[in-house]
XYZ file of C-alpha atoms in Angstrom:
466
model
C -17.934 80.894 36.552
C -16.956 77.797 38.494
C -14.406 75.493 36.934
C -14.529 71.766 37.485
C -11.666 70.054 39.224
C -9.007 68.762 36.865
C -8.882 64.969 36.818
C -5.480 63.322 36.560
C -5.384 59.994 34.728
C -2.178 58.002 35.023
C -0.864 55.760 32.268
C -1.151 52.015 32.659
C 2.100 50.032 32.959
C 1.744 48.764 29.384
C 1.304 52.288 27.961
C 5.000 52.955 27.405
C 7.073 53.854 24.375
C 9.072 50.801 23.333
C 12.091 51.183 21.082
C 12.541 47.661 19.720
C 9.317 45.768 19.071
C 8.027 42.852 17.052
C 4.475 42.082 15.933
C 3.170 38.889 14.353
C 0.010 38.644 12.275
C -0.927 35.071 13.107
C -2.355 32.617 10.598
C -3.035 28.898 10.652
C -0.043 27.821 8.553
C 2.304 30.798 8.945
C 2.702 34.204 10.514
C 3.776 37.557 9.099
C 6.494 39.007 11.324
C 7.231 42.733 11.510
C 10.223 44.070 13.465
C 10.462 47.825 14.114
C 13.773 49.145 15.397
C 15.621 52.498 15.255
C 17.462 53.135 12.005
C 21.193 52.406 12.016
C 21.878 55.892 10.606
C 20.951 57.508 13.921
C 18.537 59.959 12.323
C 15.756 58.991 14.721
C 13.713 57.318 12.041
C 12.201 53.875 12.443
C 12.787 50.893 10.189
C 10.297 48.064 9.653
C 11.317 44.649 8.379
C 8.590 42.194 7.349
C 8.859 38.517 6.437
C 6.840 35.297 6.723
C 7.655 32.498 9.153
C 6.037 29.029 8.998
C 3.974 28.076 12.047
C 6.227 25.153 12.891
C 8.175 24.497 16.069
C 11.670 24.711 14.553
C 10.858 27.834 12.581
C 9.363 29.607 15.585
C 12.328 28.633 17.773
C 14.641 30.069 15.133
C 12.608 33.278 15.135
C 12.849 33.436 18.934
C 16.646 33.218 18.780
C 16.743 35.876 16.078
C 14.551 38.276 18.070
C 16.675 37.755 21.187
C 19.838 38.592 19.235
C 18.215 41.809 17.981
C 17.282 42.868 21.521
C 13.545 42.933 20.928
C 11.846 44.273 24.058
C 8.239 43.270 23.370
C 6.444 40.906 21.021
C 2.739 41.308 20.220
C 0.453 38.550 18.971
C -3.111 38.859 17.777
C -5.436 36.279 19.348
C -6.607 34.562 16.169
C -8.479 31.364 17.077
C -5.990 28.951 18.704
C -3.288 29.652 16.135
C -1.472 32.045 18.482
C -0.555 29.311 20.956
C 2.534 27.952 19.164
C 3.931 31.463 18.881
C 3.150 32.509 22.451
C 4.330 29.331 24.158
C 7.649 29.039 22.307
C 8.555 32.740 22.361
C 7.661 33.008 26.048
C 9.714 29.910 26.879
C 12.683 31.550 25.141
C 12.540 34.467 27.581
C 10.893 37.082 25.368
C 8.261 39.498 26.680
C 5.178 38.378 24.758
C 1.734 39.949 24.973
C -1.513 38.679 23.489
C -4.020 41.288 22.336
C -7.660 41.072 21.364
C -8.365 41.331 17.656
C -11.050 43.887 18.483
C -8.364 46.326 19.682
C -6.182 46.089 16.569
C -8.630 46.559 13.734
C -7.246 47.619 10.391
C -7.086 51.353 9.678
C -9.992 52.462 7.434
C -8.977 53.421 3.929
C -5.963 51.109 3.789
C -5.755 47.750 2.019
C -6.238 44.720 4.241
C -3.122 42.556 3.875
C -1.079 40.478 6.304
C 1.957 42.648 5.688
C 0.194 45.934 6.457
C -1.581 44.389 9.427
C 1.719 43.307 10.991
C 3.223 46.767 10.431
C 0.195 48.434 12.023
C 0.372 46.029 14.953
C 4.053 46.869 15.466
C 3.334 50.616 15.405
C 0.644 50.230 18.030
C 3.014 48.148 20.149
C 5.865 50.655 20.136
C 3.515 53.465 21.206
C 1.936 51.454 24.025
C -1.578 51.586 22.578
C -2.444 47.925 23.149
C -3.907 46.276 26.229
C -2.426 42.826 26.824
C -4.806 39.954 27.457
C -4.524 37.748 30.521
C -2.609 34.543 29.860
C -1.940 32.444 33.001
C 1.219 30.517 33.767
C 1.989 27.173 32.127
C 0.882 25.161 35.179
C -2.425 27.018 35.425
C -2.944 26.599 31.673
C -2.492 22.849 32.070
C -4.975 22.811 34.935
C -7.373 24.884 32.838
C -7.227 22.351 30.010
C -8.339 19.597 32.375
C -11.150 21.585 33.989
C -12.459 22.775 30.634
C -12.385 19.250 29.234
C -14.283 18.052 32.306
C -16.901 20.760 31.798
C -17.272 19.852 28.112
C -17.585 16.122 28.831
C -20.110 16.823 31.569
C -22.174 18.756 29.050
C -21.903 15.875 26.584
C -23.046 13.432 29.247
C -26.048 15.624 30.014
C -27.004 15.596 26.340
C -26.873 11.787 26.277
C -29.181 11.666 29.306
C -31.558 13.962 27.437
C -31.474 11.678 24.405
C -32.227 8.707 26.636
C -35.204 10.546 28.096
C -36.521 11.274 24.587
C -36.100 7.598 23.745
C -38.181 6.628 26.792
C -40.842 9.113 25.746
C -40.932 7.462 22.329
C -41.492 4.117 24.114
C -44.352 5.691 26.130
C -42.346 5.286 29.366
C -43.042 8.325 31.594
C -40.786 7.426 34.503
C -39.137 10.865 34.469
C -42.523 12.387 35.312
C -42.430 10.535 38.646
C -38.709 10.454 39.430
C -36.969 13.733 40.186
C -34.072 12.946 37.832
C -33.334 10.384 35.191
C -29.815 9.633 36.465
C -30.924 8.207 39.826
C -30.042 4.650 40.804
C -33.689 3.602 40.816
C -34.314 4.778 37.260
C -31.047 3.201 36.120
C -32.130 -0.185 37.519
C -35.497 0.097 35.767
C -33.877 0.952 32.432
C -31.413 -1.935 32.772
C -34.336 -4.288 33.464
C -36.219 -2.966 30.408
C -33.149 -3.583 28.260
C -32.862 -7.116 29.695
C -36.415 -7.860 28.579
C -38.506 -7.179 31.668
C -41.791 -5.525 30.679
C -43.984 -6.028 33.764
C -44.556 -2.520 35.216
C -45.152 -3.925 38.722
C -41.795 -5.681 38.740
C -40.124 -2.564 37.409
C -41.807 -0.327 39.983
C -40.656 -2.684 42.724
C -37.042 -1.715 41.939
C -37.582 1.745 43.397
C -35.303 2.754 46.250
C -35.733 5.092 49.183
C -38.506 7.650 48.914
C -39.487 6.474 45.452
C -41.099 3.424 47.057
C -43.880 5.726 48.219
C -44.708 6.419 44.557
C -45.309 2.769 43.659
C -48.755 3.325 42.124
C -47.540 6.246 39.980
C -44.526 4.250 38.888
C -46.687 1.343 37.725
C -48.696 3.712 35.545
C -45.648 5.539 34.184
C -43.807 2.303 33.354
C -46.705 0.919 31.308
C -45.682 1.543 27.707
C -44.455 0.011 24.447
C -40.752 -0.529 25.078
C -39.548 -2.985 22.410
C -36.253 -4.478 21.225
C -35.145 -1.542 19.099
C -35.625 0.793 22.089
C -33.518 -1.595 24.160
C -30.678 -1.578 21.615
C -30.626 2.216 21.412
C -30.865 2.595 25.184
C -27.873 0.284 25.635
C -25.824 2.434 23.253
C -26.750 5.607 25.131
C -25.970 4.078 28.530
C -22.611 2.878 27.207
C -21.758 6.430 26.110
C -22.871 7.790 29.488
C -20.755 5.272 31.409
C -17.727 5.980 29.212
C -18.041 9.724 29.781
C -18.480 9.168 33.522
C -15.237 7.175 33.664
C -13.413 9.904 31.725
C -14.794 12.609 34.012
C -13.592 10.665 37.055
C -10.098 10.407 35.534
C -10.051 14.152 34.841
C -11.196 14.925 38.377
C -8.373 12.830 39.844
C -5.833 14.539 37.586
C -7.189 17.978 38.525
C -6.787 17.226 42.220
C -3.213 16.063 41.632
C -2.351 19.218 39.674
C -3.860 21.425 42.363
C -1.737 19.675 44.974
C 1.413 20.486 42.963
C 0.404 24.057 42.099
C 2.710 26.670 43.687
C 1.254 28.726 46.511
C -0.049 32.217 45.915
C 1.687 35.489 46.686
C 2.789 36.225 50.216
C 0.487 38.934 51.573
C 1.976 42.324 52.288
C 1.341 43.112 55.979
C 1.650 46.847 55.279
C -0.915 46.774 52.496
C -4.038 48.637 53.684
C -7.426 47.003 53.330
C -9.974 48.587 50.964
C -11.576 51.793 52.315
C -9.392 51.560 55.404
C -11.430 48.667 56.791
C -10.302 45.360 58.194
C -9.732 42.679 55.586
C -12.569 40.186 55.240
C -12.357 37.415 57.788
C -9.780 39.125 60.021
C -9.966 41.099 63.213
C -8.612 44.614 63.634
C -6.193 43.584 66.419
C -5.104 40.063 65.512
C -2.562 38.274 67.724
C 1.041 38.192 66.570
C 1.045 34.450 65.885
C -2.153 34.752 63.852
C -0.655 37.617 61.838
C 2.424 35.499 61.177
C 0.201 32.675 60.001
C -1.543 35.000 57.569
C 1.839 35.890 56.040
C 2.283 32.283 54.975
C 1.007 31.946 51.391
C -1.764 29.326 51.204
C -1.640 26.451 48.783
C -4.232 25.775 46.100
C -5.844 23.133 48.317
C -6.157 25.698 51.114
C -7.745 28.225 48.750
C -10.297 25.656 47.584
C -11.373 25.133 51.191
C -11.632 28.913 51.668
C -13.600 29.454 48.446
C -15.862 26.567 49.408
C -17.100 28.711 52.321
C -18.736 31.184 49.904
C -22.471 30.420 49.479
C -23.144 28.647 46.190
C -19.533 27.569 45.545
C -18.516 23.939 45.967
C -15.145 22.222 45.580
C -15.711 21.570 41.872
C -16.593 25.213 41.176
C -13.617 26.364 43.250
C -11.328 24.206 41.096
C -12.669 25.852 37.934
C -12.237 29.342 39.409
C -8.589 28.726 40.301
C -7.971 27.152 36.893
C -9.402 30.183 35.084
C -7.851 33.068 37.067
C -5.003 31.393 38.962
C -3.769 32.313 42.426
C -1.722 35.387 41.472
C -3.925 38.483 41.551
C -1.115 40.849 40.556
C -2.493 40.714 36.995
C -5.705 42.270 38.328
C -4.758 45.337 40.421
C -8.306 45.752 41.741
C -11.458 43.706 41.957
C -12.915 45.939 39.243
C -10.232 44.798 36.797
C -11.155 41.157 37.380
C -14.878 41.919 37.065
C -14.278 43.817 33.826
C -12.160 40.997 32.396
C -14.907 38.494 33.203
C -17.503 40.812 31.618
C -19.770 40.862 34.641
C -20.281 44.615 34.562
C -22.355 46.539 31.990
C -20.473 48.745 29.556
C -20.813 52.479 30.239
C -21.681 54.677 27.253
C -21.413 58.432 27.866
C -22.130 61.195 25.383
C -22.303 64.681 26.868
C -24.534 64.609 29.926
C -26.262 61.431 28.849
C -25.005 58.143 30.265
C -26.414 54.759 29.321
C -25.389 51.199 30.034
C -24.695 48.616 27.369
C -24.514 44.841 27.490
C -22.028 43.016 29.648
C -20.374 41.441 26.607
C -18.766 38.043 26.138
C -16.253 37.008 28.743
C -14.714 33.783 29.954
C -17.657 31.422 29.461
C -16.322 28.740 31.788
C -15.826 31.192 34.648
C -19.140 32.938 33.987
C -20.918 29.565 33.994
C -19.717 28.551 37.453
C -20.316 32.053 38.848
C -23.847 32.091 37.444
C -24.509 28.679 38.944
C -23.103 29.860 42.277
C -25.255 33.010 42.151
C -28.430 31.022 41.488
C -27.597 28.593 44.301
C -26.470 31.262 46.759
C -29.658 33.233 46.117
C -31.628 30.469 47.861
C -29.594 30.632 51.081
C -30.196 32.622 54.256
C -26.999 34.638 53.849
C -26.003 38.141 52.795
C -25.827 37.062 49.153
C -29.220 35.351 49.413
C -30.812 38.467 50.892
C -29.158 40.618 48.234
C -30.560 38.296 45.571
C -34.093 38.631 46.978
C -33.800 42.430 47.222
C -32.591 42.856 43.640
C -34.859 40.392 41.864
C -37.952 42.428 42.778
C -36.895 45.373 40.637
C -34.175 44.074 38.296
C -35.434 40.682 37.129
C -33.816 37.282 37.405
C -31.120 37.541 34.731
C -29.734 40.896 35.848
C -29.881 39.782 39.459
C -27.821 36.682 38.727
C -25.190 38.843 37.009
C -25.129 41.211 40.009
C -24.750 38.369 42.517
C -22.087 36.705 40.349
C -20.198 39.995 40.358
C -20.421 40.179 44.151
C -19.087 36.632 44.437
C -16.201 37.472 42.105
C -15.305 40.523 44.212
C -15.224 38.298 47.296
C -12.988 35.821 45.452
C -10.585 38.601 44.451
C -10.229 39.769 48.056
C -9.603 36.233 49.264
C -6.957 35.598 46.593
C -5.343 39.035 46.782
C -5.030 38.827 50.581
C -3.850 35.253 51.280
C -4.540 34.048 54.786
C -7.942 35.701 55.088
C -11.119 33.686 55.370
C -14.651 34.323 54.227
C -17.008 35.941 56.739
C -20.686 36.248 55.848
C -22.168 39.653 56.643
C -25.517 38.116 57.545
C -29.078 38.405 56.331
C -29.756 41.537 58.409
C -26.694 43.466 57.202
C -28.724 45.994 55.191
C -31.244 46.461 58.003
C -28.510 47.697 60.320
C -27.404 50.278 57.748
C -30.804 51.963 57.495
C -30.933 55.581 58.637
C -34.146 55.441 60.688
C -34.337 59.209 61.097
C -34.094 59.932 57.377
C -36.610 57.249 56.502
C -39.026 58.625 59.131
C -38.724 62.155 57.760
C -39.359 60.914 54.223
C -42.535 59.075 55.239
C -43.797 62.073 57.241
C -43.118 64.412 54.328
C -45.021 62.159 51.944
C -48.030 61.933 54.265
C -48.060 65.720 54.748
C -47.982 66.174 50.981
C -51.177 64.099 50.841
C -52.888 66.448 53.323
C -52.428 64.579 56.618
C -51.253 65.939 59.950
C -48.730 63.482 61.343
C -48.037 62.951 65.020
C -45.410 60.363 65.890
C -45.607 58.303 69.073
C -42.890 55.849 70.005
C -44.008 52.242 70.264
C -44.004 50.678 73.701
């Protein structure tokens, strides 16, 4: 009887026995703190001490000093809403080793009462035995950048909703200009709406405000601008345009602040020249025998502005998307040992479910919605290009459908991003539309086709084409 090869699975760095730990069950107004340390008697037993601490700056700073005096090696927080932030920020600033864990990983033990005290004790026990996976929390500078990019994304969404409300208002006034114009936020449409608000109702005059290519649609514009736009529509439209202009000004301010923060962001890690490339191949964008001066240049860690220019080379990613990507994952890829870790954290890979010999795939799950949004947008845009990613998109969509294809292309883009960030100094190099064609084994494909024809009862004779 053949025996299968024994598989060796190494422990993760966080899976270590910790002697002196602290766990905090976080609430909105206070937190239940549990400290587990060896007993003073030296019997080897463990002692747990539990008390409540108000979620206030002075109280948390006092707790940080107390934990430092006790020699606490690790502090665990449960990610409850945004209530964990005051604890994490202040304890981390005090020099303590703080880890944030997902509430899904620290569920209460069945058959035991659900109280804050017992939850904090259970959290401390899991911490000391290394049974918790810490969540990714970027540095303070990246967190500040993330706040700005996320606010910009939220305000952009709000502005889009106000444009949609304005379009519904025009529909109520029987104005069908959006059926002729490609978008409602063009300069031509804005001039027409401003004229309607000012009291102009002549559709010919309004259609004459068209710019550029819209002038060719003069007749359609006259018909679409013939409606029943009255004073109450004008008042509501003015309010909506005021909100849109205000949001636009705020978005411009955020964009300027984001660019300033990126300019001051520390450079990424210096690449290790002895680090082998994946699968023994040359790193993306480099040559196997690079000159000495070029190799020295690659050892210089790039700045955030340099990385934005490099990420901008990826099909579907623009400067704005590159800013969001850096704000969400940072420049330091040491938190993600492989590209698979980053993909798993973003939830762009289906969950594997194995029971016996049966393996199925589950849903991708909920990940970082801001990062997934820009990657999905980049995948949809890159799928329309004549590049490797575009060809991959067209190959997959035939048999996997649009949604699964977008997830697959977004995953490929994220893997590229990881390699570019993990190996500073490299540049993006597109594999080309015909990459898969060059990898086809012509002999094997020929044999398969011949075998299929012979199975249908044909005698096959092959003649090389001239």
